[in-house]
């Protein structure tokens, strides 16, 4: 049994087919093929006492789960948090003006004022927004993470930011994440690989000038892209250069999103379905960090090993030495990188485009990306060291 944060996951094998029971506090979920799920449920009733009725996700059924509605239509499973968002906005509509917003946020100003009584109410709404951003609405993850930094010292600028976010959600309450199912045997045996898009906004946090790291993790099989994880977080210290910010961001995305996703996918589908064994691709629109990683060393960032635990050699072992499987670094154009939505506010048009791109990255795996290792072998070693 594997402990994954607040949940417990166990891989259960029945007649050669795996199912995954997941326990979250007092709610549970069992994922797998229908017949095998029913077999596991029967075994659980024989071994455990439960006072809850088991709900099966059949076509057309709606199952409430932790504020969301889980549905299945044909080959698509959907987590729908739209009702939760509407309720949240209605409960706190006094914080929003009459005019709707076309995007979640602008950068707040640095003006401050303390209202201790207000902070308690703010913690509640920010906590609900964090749940929405983490489960069914990745496009607001950056905005919610930004506002959450002010809960202990609420200020006028954060109040305006919260009001804008609520106005945006009132105008756009639709909050869903969909997971396509591979229906025929040929699709089920198709190769699977992990793709991570990452980005960094250097010194983008105005009060402290810290950088922001963002990444999106996808599992890809045939034509099907499935977003399974995402993150938007402020870096711990101020970076003295864009290169340092990029390297720290790459380290966070690799060890926080990429390798855990690789391990989980291997655990669920087996190595035989991973392309060439264990296969994953890291996409970015940043070159200097890739050069350092492919060289395996840079004196300019050696101090990060002590100050932040970020070592170039660790990334070299992942992507160049291939110690964790066939892991690649690939360069992708900035306009094709969906991770940008997790690092900075975007204008209305760019935000709409980024939301669409987040559902399915618009890149060609065969020709739209460049294998960073092949390209960087053409560079002179040490040029950027």
mmCIF file of C-alpha atoms in Angstrom:
data_model
loop_
_atom_site.group_PDB
_atom_site.id
_atom_site.type_symbol
_atom_site.label_atom_id
_atom_site.label_comp_id
_atom_site.label_asym_id
_atom_site.label_seq_id
_atom_site.Cartn_x
_atom_site.Cartn_y
_atom_site.Cartn_z
ATOM 1 C CA UNK A 1 0.000 0.000 0.000
ATOM 2 C CA UNK A 2 1.328 3.428 -0.972
ATOM 3 C CA UNK A 3 0.688 6.608 1.025
ATOM 4 C CA UNK A 4 -0.092 9.488 -1.371
ATOM 5 C CA UNK A 5 -0.689 12.562 0.780
ATOM 6 C CA UNK A 6 -4.139 12.399 2.335
ATOM 7 C CA UNK A 7 -5.094 9.263 0.429
ATOM 8 C CA UNK A 8 -4.057 5.628 0.446
ATOM 9 C CA UNK A 9 -3.643 3.709 -2.796
ATOM 10 C CA UNK A 10 -3.350 -0.048 -3.204
ATOM 11 C CA UNK A 11 -2.821 -1.991 -6.428
ATOM 12 C CA UNK A 12 -5.131 -5.009 -6.372
ATOM 13 C CA UNK A 13 -4.676 -7.751 -8.988
ATOM 14 C CA UNK A 14 -7.582 -9.972 -10.047
ATOM 15 C CA UNK A 15 -7.113 -12.490 -12.860
ATOM 16 C CA UNK A 16 -4.201 -10.512 -14.202
ATOM 17 C CA UNK A 17 -6.109 -7.207 -14.291
ATOM 18 C CA UNK A 18 -5.307 -4.444 -11.831
ATOM 19 C CA UNK A 19 -7.779 -2.266 -9.960
ATOM 20 C CA UNK A 20 -6.882 0.685 -7.755
ATOM 21 C CA UNK A 21 -8.786 1.241 -4.503
ATOM 22 C CA UNK A 22 -8.210 4.767 -3.131
ATOM 23 C CA UNK A 23 -9.191 5.873 0.385
ATOM 24 C CA UNK A 24 -9.614 9.592 1.117
ATOM 25 C CA UNK A 25 -10.639 10.262 4.736
ATOM 26 C CA UNK A 26 -14.045 8.485 4.906
ATOM 27 C CA UNK A 27 -14.652 8.318 1.143
ATOM 28 C CA UNK A 28 -13.332 5.592 -1.121
ATOM 29 C CA UNK A 29 -13.009 4.930 -4.823
ATOM 30 C CA UNK A 30 -12.135 1.796 -6.792
ATOM 31 C CA UNK A 31 -10.971 2.251 -10.389
ATOM 32 C CA UNK A 32 -10.643 -0.463 -13.019
ATOM 33 C CA UNK A 33 -12.684 -2.468 -15.502
ATOM 34 C CA UNK A 34 -16.338 -2.813 -14.533
ATOM 35 C CA UNK A 35 -16.368 -6.564 -13.869
ATOM 36 C CA UNK A 36 -13.187 -6.454 -11.801
ATOM 37 C CA UNK A 37 -14.374 -3.438 -9.806
ATOM 38 C CA UNK A 38 -17.517 -5.324 -8.806
ATOM 39 C CA UNK A 39 -15.406 -8.315 -7.761
ATOM 40 C CA UNK A 40 -13.227 -6.127 -5.534
ATOM 41 C CA UNK A 41 -16.286 -4.425 -4.012
ATOM 42 C CA UNK A 42 -17.725 -7.834 -3.143
ATOM 43 C CA UNK A 43 -14.444 -8.831 -1.471
ATOM 44 C CA UNK A 44 -14.414 -5.583 0.533
ATOM 45 C CA UNK A 45 -17.943 -6.207 1.811
ATOM 46 C CA UNK A 46 -16.815 -9.639 2.986
ATOM 47 C CA UNK A 47 -13.766 -8.250 4.808
ATOM 48 C CA UNK A 48 -14.965 -4.855 6.112
ATOM 49 C CA UNK A 49 -18.033 -3.327 7.720
ATOM 50 C CA UNK A 50 -19.361 -0.240 5.919
ATOM 51 C CA UNK A 51 -22.414 1.946 6.474
ATOM 52 C CA UNK A 52 -22.291 3.594 3.047
ATOM 53 C CA UNK A 53 -24.012 2.386 -0.084
ATOM 54 C CA UNK A 54 -21.699 1.612 -2.992
ATOM 55 C CA UNK A 55 -22.361 3.668 -6.125
ATOM 56 C CA UNK A 56 -21.207 2.372 -9.510
ATOM 57 C CA UNK A 57 -20.271 4.791 -12.264
ATOM 58 C CA UNK A 58 -22.502 3.561 -15.071
ATOM 59 C CA UNK A 59 -23.410 5.584 -18.155
ATOM 60 C CA UNK A 60 -25.715 8.439 -17.211
ATOM 61 C CA UNK A 61 -25.181 8.026 -13.459
ATOM 62 C CA UNK A 62 -24.162 11.016 -11.330
ATOM 63 C CA UNK A 63 -22.117 10.362 -8.204
ATOM 64 C CA UNK A 64 -21.492 13.212 -5.717
ATOM 65 C CA UNK A 65 -17.954 13.124 -4.353
ATOM 66 C CA UNK A 66 -16.330 15.802 -2.162
ATOM 67 C CA UNK A 67 -18.333 18.654 -3.668
ATOM 68 C CA UNK A 68 -18.017 17.413 -7.242
ATOM 69 C CA UNK A 69 -20.266 15.382 -9.509
ATOM 70 C CA UNK A 70 -18.644 12.395 -11.223
ATOM 71 C CA UNK A 71 -20.300 11.233 -14.441
ATOM 72 C CA UNK A 72 -19.590 8.839 -17.286
ATOM 73 C CA UNK A 73 -20.905 9.233 -20.808
ATOM 74 C CA UNK A 74 -19.758 6.640 -23.328
ATOM 75 C CA UNK A 75 -15.946 6.766 -23.143
ATOM 76 C CA UNK A 76 -15.511 9.963 -21.099
ATOM 77 C CA UNK A 77 -15.393 10.286 -17.300
ATOM 78 C CA UNK A 78 -15.928 13.827 -16.003
ATOM 79 C CA UNK A 79 -15.295 15.542 -12.667
ATOM 80 C CA UNK A 80 -17.701 18.484 -12.554
ATOM 81 C CA UNK A 81 -17.227 21.200 -9.943
ATOM 82 C CA UNK A 82 -19.514 23.763 -11.612
ATOM 83 C CA UNK A 83 -22.223 23.450 -8.952
ATOM 84 C CA UNK A 84 -19.651 23.917 -6.192
ATOM 85 C CA UNK A 85 -18.368 27.067 -7.930
ATOM 86 C CA UNK A 86 -21.868 28.540 -8.280
ATOM 87 C CA UNK A 87 -22.573 27.916 -4.594
ATOM 88 C CA UNK A 88 -19.238 29.442 -3.592
ATOM 89 C CA UNK A 89 -19.833 32.593 -5.648
ATOM 90 C CA UNK A 90 -23.367 32.972 -4.292
ATOM 91 C CA UNK A 91 -22.156 32.672 -0.684
ATOM 92 C CA UNK A 92 -19.577 35.422 -1.199
ATOM 93 C CA UNK A 93 -21.269 37.585 -3.813
ATOM 94 C CA UNK A 94 -20.990 40.618 -1.534
ATOM 95 C CA UNK A 95 -17.256 40.608 -2.347
ATOM 96 C CA UNK A 96 -17.918 40.975 -6.074
ATOM 97 C CA UNK A 97 -19.255 44.026 -7.880
ATOM 98 C CA UNK A 98 -21.982 43.842 -10.500
ATOM 99 C CA UNK A 99 -19.627 43.743 -13.490
ATOM 100 C CA UNK A 100 -18.348 40.325 -14.606
ATOM 101 C CA UNK A 101 -14.646 39.784 -15.367
ATOM 102 C CA UNK A 102 -13.050 38.282 -18.477
ATOM 103 C CA UNK A 103 -9.992 36.897 -16.666
ATOM 104 C CA UNK A 104 -9.217 35.815 -13.100
ATOM 105 C CA UNK A 105 -6.723 38.536 -12.120
ATOM 106 C CA UNK A 106 -4.385 41.430 -12.775
ATOM 107 C CA UNK A 107 -1.328 41.908 -10.601
ATOM 108 C CA UNK A 108 -2.438 43.583 -7.335
ATOM 109 C CA UNK A 109 -0.691 46.667 -6.045
ATOM 110 C CA UNK A 110 1.337 46.515 -2.839
ATOM 111 C CA UNK A 111 -0.942 48.688 -0.662
ATOM 112 C CA UNK A 112 -1.730 47.045 2.679
ATOM 113 C CA UNK A 113 -4.230 47.274 5.496
ATOM 114 C CA UNK A 114 -4.989 44.841 8.319
ATOM 115 C CA UNK A 115 -8.465 43.598 9.153
ATOM 116 C CA UNK A 116 -8.100 40.585 11.508
ATOM 117 C CA UNK A 117 -11.836 39.855 11.485
ATOM 118 C CA UNK A 118 -11.890 39.809 7.712
ATOM 119 C CA UNK A 119 -9.025 37.281 7.568
ATOM 120 C CA UNK A 120 -11.171 34.517 9.086
ATOM 121 C CA UNK A 121 -13.786 34.873 6.364
ATOM 122 C CA UNK A 122 -11.072 35.079 3.729
ATOM 123 C CA UNK A 123 -9.487 31.812 4.873
ATOM 124 C CA UNK A 124 -12.782 30.038 4.267
ATOM 125 C CA UNK A 125 -13.306 31.315 0.734
ATOM 126 C CA UNK A 126 -9.639 30.876 -0.224
ATOM 127 C CA UNK A 127 -9.733 27.293 1.057
ATOM 128 C CA UNK A 128 -12.770 26.561 -1.120
ATOM 129 C CA UNK A 129 -11.102 28.189 -4.121
ATOM 130 C CA UNK A 130 -7.968 26.092 -3.549
ATOM 131 C CA UNK A 131 -10.120 22.949 -3.673
ATOM 132 C CA UNK A 132 -11.714 24.055 -6.952
ATOM 133 C CA UNK A 133 -8.335 24.965 -8.472
ATOM 134 C CA UNK A 134 -6.821 21.636 -7.449
ATOM 135 C CA UNK A 135 -9.638 19.363 -8.591
ATOM 136 C CA UNK A 136 -11.561 20.764 -11.543
ATOM 137 C CA UNK A 137 -10.336 24.248 -12.531
ATOM 138 C CA UNK A 138 -6.559 24.339 -13.204
ATOM 139 C CA UNK A 139 -6.860 27.630 -15.100
ATOM 140 C CA UNK A 140 -7.331 29.570 -11.827
ATOM 141 C CA UNK A 141 -4.489 27.826 -9.960
ATOM 142 C CA UNK A 142 -2.085 30.775 -10.295
ATOM 143 C CA UNK A 143 -4.668 33.320 -9.139
ATOM 144 C CA UNK A 144 -5.716 31.281 -6.106
ATOM 145 C CA UNK A 145 -2.104 30.545 -5.112
ATOM 146 C CA UNK A 146 -1.323 34.254 -5.349
ATOM 147 C CA UNK A 147 -4.267 35.315 -3.190
ATOM 148 C CA UNK A 148 -3.549 32.584 -0.627
ATOM 149 C CA UNK A 149 -0.283 34.324 0.268
ATOM 150 C CA UNK A 150 -2.237 37.198 1.835
ATOM 151 C CA UNK A 151 -4.601 35.324 4.163
ATOM 152 C CA UNK A 152 -2.628 36.234 7.305
ATOM 153 C CA UNK A 153 -2.205 39.890 6.301
ATOM 154 C CA UNK A 154 -5.181 40.682 4.118
ATOM 155 C CA UNK A 155 -4.839 43.886 2.123
ATOM 156 C CA UNK A 156 -6.809 46.101 -0.193
ATOM 157 C CA UNK A 157 -5.076 44.833 -3.317
ATOM 158 C CA UNK A 158 -5.823 41.205 -2.404
ATOM 159 C CA UNK A 159 -9.438 42.181 -1.717
ATOM 160 C CA UNK A 160 -9.680 43.590 -5.232
ATOM 161 C CA UNK A 161 -8.051 40.442 -6.622
ATOM 162 C CA UNK A 162 -10.540 38.199 -4.808
ATOM 163 C CA UNK A 163 -13.441 40.295 -6.076
ATOM 164 C CA UNK A 164 -12.168 40.007 -9.645
ATOM 165 C CA UNK A 165 -11.775 36.226 -9.344
ATOM 166 C CA UNK A 166 -15.316 35.846 -7.980
ATOM 167 C CA UNK A 167 -16.670 38.023 -10.791
ATOM 168 C CA UNK A 168 -14.828 35.854 -13.294
ATOM 169 C CA UNK A 169 -16.222 32.638 -11.779
ATOM 170 C CA UNK A 170 -19.713 34.115 -11.731
ATOM 171 C CA UNK A 171 -19.444 34.765 -15.468
ATOM 172 C CA UNK A 172 -17.658 31.461 -16.183
ATOM 173 C CA UNK A 173 -18.749 28.842 -13.590
ATOM 174 C CA UNK A 174 -18.056 25.856 -15.861
ATOM 175 C CA UNK A 175 -15.437 23.759 -14.014
ATOM 176 C CA UNK A 176 -14.755 20.302 -15.393
ATOM 177 C CA UNK A 177 -11.897 17.882 -15.917
ATOM 178 C CA UNK A 178 -12.525 15.033 -18.370
ATOM 179 C CA UNK A 179 -10.716 11.729 -18.687
ATOM 180 C CA UNK A 180 -11.162 9.848 -21.951
ATOM 181 C CA UNK A 181 -11.307 6.057 -21.870
ATOM 182 C CA UNK A 182 -9.578 3.729 -24.315
ATOM 183 C CA UNK A 183 -12.401 1.461 -25.393
ATOM 184 C CA UNK A 184 -11.041 -1.200 -27.746
ATOM 185 C CA UNK A 185 -8.247 -3.677 -27.124
ATOM 186 C CA UNK A 186 -5.901 -2.044 -29.629
ATOM 187 C CA UNK A 187 -6.176 1.318 -27.867
ATOM 188 C CA UNK A 188 -5.717 -0.303 -24.463
ATOM 189 C CA UNK A 189 -2.435 -1.828 -25.608
ATOM 190 C CA UNK A 190 -1.175 1.366 -27.241
ATOM 191 C CA UNK A 191 2.074 2.853 -25.861
ATOM 192 C CA UNK A 192 1.755 5.367 -23.035
ATOM 193 C CA UNK A 193 4.126 8.196 -22.213
ATOM 194 C CA UNK A 194 4.283 11.093 -19.751
ATOM 195 C CA UNK A 195 4.626 14.695 -20.913
ATOM 196 C CA UNK A 196 5.367 17.617 -18.605
ATOM 197 C CA UNK A 197 5.285 21.250 -19.725
ATOM 198 C CA UNK A 198 7.007 23.683 -17.389
ATOM 199 C CA UNK A 199 7.630 27.415 -17.288
ATOM 200 C CA UNK A 200 8.956 30.095 -14.940
ATOM 201 C CA UNK A 201 8.248 33.800 -14.504
ATOM 202 C CA UNK A 202 11.500 35.343 -13.265
ATOM 203 C CA UNK A 203 11.059 37.830 -10.385
ATOM 204 C CA UNK A 204 7.368 37.996 -11.196
ATOM 205 C CA UNK A 205 6.074 38.365 -7.609
ATOM 206 C CA UNK A 206 6.131 42.170 -7.021
ATOM 207 C CA UNK A 207 6.426 42.354 -3.191
ATOM 208 C CA UNK A 208 9.526 40.121 -2.955
ATOM 209 C CA UNK A 209 10.627 39.681 -6.596
ATOM 210 C CA UNK A 210 10.586 35.921 -6.229
ATOM 211 C CA UNK A 211 10.036 33.776 -9.302
ATOM 212 C CA UNK A 212 7.013 31.561 -9.950
ATOM 213 C CA UNK A 213 7.227 27.964 -11.187
ATOM 214 C CA UNK A 214 4.392 26.324 -13.064
ATOM 215 C CA UNK A 215 3.987 22.937 -14.705
ATOM 216 C CA UNK A 216 1.324 20.690 -16.219
ATOM 217 C CA UNK A 217 1.585 16.878 -16.292
ATOM 218 C CA UNK A 218 -0.109 14.878 -19.052
ATOM 219 C CA UNK A 219 -0.438 11.168 -19.761
ATOM 220 C CA UNK A 220 -0.598 10.560 -23.517
ATOM 221 C CA UNK A 221 -1.748 7.458 -25.371
ATOM 222 C CA UNK A 222 -2.314 7.566 -29.108
ATOM 223 C CA UNK A 223 -4.258 10.796 -29.747
ATOM 224 C CA UNK A 224 -5.536 11.105 -26.185
ATOM 225 C CA UNK A 225 -4.003 13.738 -23.868
ATOM 226 C CA UNK A 226 -5.078 13.578 -20.210
ATOM 227 C CA UNK A 227 -4.129 16.315 -17.743
ATOM 228 C CA UNK A 228 -3.395 14.540 -14.445
ATOM 229 C CA UNK A 229 -1.460 17.076 -12.348
ATOM 230 C CA UNK A 230 -0.543 20.758 -12.289
ATOM 231 C CA UNK A 231 1.203 23.224 -10.009
ATOM 232 C CA UNK A 232 1.739 26.952 -9.510
ATOM 233 C CA UNK A 233 4.063 27.936 -6.698
ATOM 234 C CA UNK A 234 6.376 30.731 -5.667
ATOM 235 C CA UNK A 235 10.062 29.851 -5.356
ATOM 236 C CA UNK A 236 11.588 29.990 -1.875
ATOM 237 C CA UNK A 237 14.325 32.580 -2.451
ATOM 238 C CA UNK A 238 15.083 35.500 -4.766
ATOM 239 C CA UNK A 239 17.030 34.430 -7.852
ATOM 240 C CA UNK A 240 19.929 36.553 -9.055
ATOM 241 C CA UNK A 241 19.468 35.591 -12.711
ATOM 242 C CA UNK A 242 16.891 34.148 -15.076
ATOM 243 C CA UNK A 243 19.126 31.091 -15.514
ATOM 244 C CA UNK A 244 18.959 30.268 -11.807
ATOM 245 C CA UNK A 245 15.188 30.676 -11.788
ATOM 246 C CA UNK A 246 14.942 28.357 -14.800
ATOM 247 C CA UNK A 247 17.117 25.665 -13.224
ATOM 248 C CA UNK A 248 15.189 25.756 -9.940
ATOM 249 C CA UNK A 249 11.936 25.548 -11.880
ATOM 250 C CA UNK A 250 13.190 22.563 -13.878
ATOM 251 C CA UNK A 251 14.234 20.824 -10.653
ATOM 252 C CA UNK A 252 10.813 21.398 -9.048
ATOM 253 C CA UNK A 253 8.944 20.201 -12.131
ATOM 254 C CA UNK A 254 11.158 17.119 -12.500
ATOM 255 C CA UNK A 255 11.089 15.845 -8.932
ATOM 256 C CA UNK A 256 7.665 17.226 -8.002
ATOM 257 C CA UNK A 257 5.686 16.274 -11.100
ATOM 258 C CA UNK A 258 7.617 14.387 -13.758
ATOM 259 C CA UNK A 259 9.214 11.461 -11.890
ATOM 260 C CA UNK A 260 6.208 10.826 -9.581
ATOM 261 C CA UNK A 261 3.948 10.695 -12.649
ATOM 262 C CA UNK A 262 6.348 8.329 -14.412
ATOM 263 C CA UNK A 263 6.352 6.003 -11.398
ATOM 264 C CA UNK A 264 2.564 6.080 -11.047
ATOM 265 C CA UNK A 265 1.947 5.368 -14.732
ATOM 266 C CA UNK A 266 4.428 2.490 -14.662
ATOM 267 C CA UNK A 267 2.670 1.152 -11.567
ATOM 268 C CA UNK A 268 -0.760 1.323 -13.209
ATOM 269 C CA UNK A 269 -0.144 0.210 -16.803
ATOM 270 C CA UNK A 270 3.127 -1.733 -16.568
ATOM 271 C CA UNK A 271 6.422 -1.105 -18.327
ATOM 272 C CA UNK A 272 5.371 -2.970 -21.475
ATOM 273 C CA UNK A 273 2.975 -0.138 -22.427
ATOM 274 C CA UNK A 274 5.481 2.634 -21.796
ATOM 275 C CA UNK A 275 7.194 3.631 -25.028
ATOM 276 C CA UNK A 276 10.624 2.037 -25.090
ATOM 277 C CA UNK A 277 10.241 0.956 -21.476
ATOM 278 C CA UNK A 278 9.950 3.907 -19.104
ATOM 279 C CA UNK A 279 9.451 6.978 -21.241
ATOM 280 C CA UNK A 280 8.706 10.620 -20.526
ATOM 281 C CA UNK A 281 9.254 14.023 -22.077
ATOM 282 C CA UNK A 282 9.843 17.398 -20.405
ATOM 283 C CA UNK A 283 8.854 20.334 -22.628
ATOM 284 C CA UNK A 284 9.966 23.917 -22.077
ATOM 285 C CA UNK A 285 10.620 27.143 -23.953
ATOM 286 C CA UNK A 286 13.797 27.898 -21.962
ATOM 287 C CA UNK A 287 17.245 27.036 -23.319
ATOM 288 C CA UNK A 288 19.909 28.006 -20.788
ATOM 289 C CA UNK A 289 18.806 25.495 -18.126
ATOM 290 C CA UNK A 290 18.760 22.748 -20.761
ATOM 291 C CA UNK A 291 22.345 23.574 -21.732
ATOM 292 C CA UNK A 292 23.503 23.342 -18.111
ATOM 293 C CA UNK A 293 21.735 20.024 -17.629
ATOM 294 C CA UNK A 294 23.192 18.527 -20.804
ATOM 295 C CA UNK A 295 26.680 19.688 -19.791
ATOM 296 C CA UNK A 296 26.183 18.226 -16.323
ATOM 297 C CA UNK A 297 27.803 21.177 -14.538
ATOM 298 C CA UNK A 298 27.810 24.967 -14.294
ATOM 299 C CA UNK A 299 29.913 27.021 -11.896
ATOM 300 C CA UNK A 300 27.319 29.803 -12.051
ATOM 301 C CA UNK A 301 24.696 27.727 -10.251
ATOM 302 C CA UNK A 302 26.848 25.414 -8.148
ATOM 303 C CA UNK A 303 25.879 27.399 -5.020
ATOM 304 C CA UNK A 304 22.261 26.286 -5.475
ATOM 305 C CA UNK A 305 23.279 22.825 -4.276
ATOM 306 C CA UNK A 306 23.763 24.241 -0.760
ATOM 307 C CA UNK A 307 21.203 27.031 -0.721
ATOM 308 C CA UNK A 308 18.249 25.191 -2.287
ATOM 309 C CA UNK A 309 19.271 21.572 -2.759
ATOM 310 C CA UNK A 310 19.251 21.969 -6.541
ATOM 311 C CA UNK A 311 22.121 20.142 -8.244
ATOM 312 C CA UNK A 312 22.716 20.156 -11.982
ATOM 313 C CA UNK A 313 24.185 16.667 -11.756
ATOM 314 C CA UNK A 314 20.874 15.303 -10.397
ATOM 315 C CA UNK A 315 19.059 16.577 -13.469
ATOM 316 C CA UNK A 316 21.879 15.303 -15.670
ATOM 317 C CA UNK A 317 21.329 11.808 -14.267
ATOM 318 C CA UNK A 318 17.636 11.985 -15.177
ATOM 319 C CA UNK A 319 17.836 13.399 -18.695
ATOM 320 C CA UNK A 320 21.334 12.756 -20.028
ATOM 321 C CA UNK A 321 22.552 9.659 -18.172
ATOM 322 C CA UNK A 322 19.041 8.120 -18.369
ATOM 323 C CA UNK A 323 19.296 6.511 -14.929
ATOM 324 C CA UNK A 324 15.505 6.667 -14.441
ATOM 325 C CA UNK A 325 14.497 5.431 -17.887
ATOM 326 C CA UNK A 326 14.242 7.134 -21.248
ATOM 327 C CA UNK A 327 13.588 10.715 -20.174
ATOM 328 C CA UNK A 328 13.972 13.523 -22.673
ATOM 329 C CA UNK A 329 14.218 17.300 -22.589
ATOM 330 C CA UNK A 330 12.513 18.919 -25.567
ATOM 331 C CA UNK A 331 12.293 22.543 -26.577
ATOM 332 C CA UNK A 332 8.820 23.828 -27.452
ATOM 333 C CA UNK A 333 7.817 27.272 -28.683
ATOM 334 C CA UNK A 334 6.441 29.571 -25.984
ATOM 335 C CA UNK A 335 3.112 29.935 -27.778
ATOM 336 C CA UNK A 336 2.701 26.140 -27.566
ATOM 337 C CA UNK A 337 3.559 25.857 -23.863
ATOM 338 C CA UNK A 338 0.392 25.469 -21.728
ATOM 339 C CA UNK A 339 2.346 25.932 -18.472
ATOM 340 C CA UNK A 340 2.505 29.708 -18.936
ATOM 341 C CA UNK A 341 -0.966 30.039 -17.415
ATOM 342 C CA UNK A 342 0.473 28.850 -14.060
ATOM 343 C CA UNK A 343 3.214 31.501 -13.801
ATOM 344 C CA UNK A 344 1.712 34.934 -14.532
ATOM 345 C CA UNK A 345 -1.484 36.848 -15.278
ATOM 346 C CA UNK A 346 -2.436 36.877 -18.953
ATOM 347 C CA UNK A 347 -4.477 39.310 -20.998
ATOM 348 C CA UNK A 348 -8.069 38.338 -21.872
ATOM 349 C CA UNK A 349 -7.285 36.975 -25.342
ATOM 350 C CA UNK A 350 -4.116 35.117 -24.314
ATOM 351 C CA UNK A 351 -5.886 33.709 -21.269
ATOM 352 C CA UNK A 352 -8.685 32.261 -23.401
ATOM 353 C CA UNK A 353 -6.125 30.732 -25.765
ATOM 354 C CA UNK A 354 -4.178 29.273 -22.819
ATOM 355 C CA UNK A 355 -7.315 27.657 -21.359
ATOM 356 C CA UNK A 356 -8.007 25.942 -24.687
ATOM 357 C CA UNK A 357 -4.371 24.808 -24.960
ATOM 358 C CA UNK A 358 -4.484 23.412 -21.423
ATOM 359 C CA UNK A 359 -7.143 20.891 -22.459
ATOM 360 C CA UNK A 360 -4.993 19.546 -25.281
ATOM 361 C CA UNK A 361 -1.505 20.877 -26.078
ATOM 362 C CA UNK A 362 -1.203 21.982 -29.688
ATOM 363 C CA UNK A 363 2.137 20.403 -30.504
ATOM 364 C CA UNK A 364 3.260 17.705 -32.866
ATOM 365 C CA UNK A 365 5.223 15.098 -30.952
ATOM 366 C CA UNK A 366 6.990 13.990 -34.126
ATOM 367 C CA UNK A 367 7.996 17.311 -35.663
ATOM 368 C CA UNK A 368 6.739 20.197 -33.544
ATOM 369 C CA UNK A 369 9.361 19.750 -30.832
ATOM 370 C CA UNK A 370 13.112 19.639 -30.907
ATOM 371 C CA UNK A 371 15.073 17.050 -28.961
ATOM 372 C CA UNK A 372 17.144 19.308 -26.719
ATOM 373 C CA UNK A 373 20.004 16.847 -26.366
ATOM 374 C CA UNK A 374 20.540 16.553 -30.117
ATOM 375 C CA UNK A 375 20.350 20.302 -30.622
ATOM 376 C CA UNK A 376 22.603 21.137 -27.705
ATOM 377 C CA UNK A 377 25.296 18.710 -28.811
ATOM 378 C CA UNK A 378 25.879 21.208 -31.597
ATOM 379 C CA UNK A 379 26.646 23.894 -29.022
ATOM 380 C CA UNK A 380 30.165 24.405 -27.713
ATOM 381 C CA UNK A 381 30.552 22.804 -24.290
ATOM 382 C CA UNK A 382 30.966 25.430 -21.600
ATOM 383 C CA UNK A 383 29.613 28.326 -23.671
ATOM 384 C CA UNK A 384 26.921 29.033 -21.072
ATOM 385 C CA UNK A 385 28.717 27.469 -18.124
#
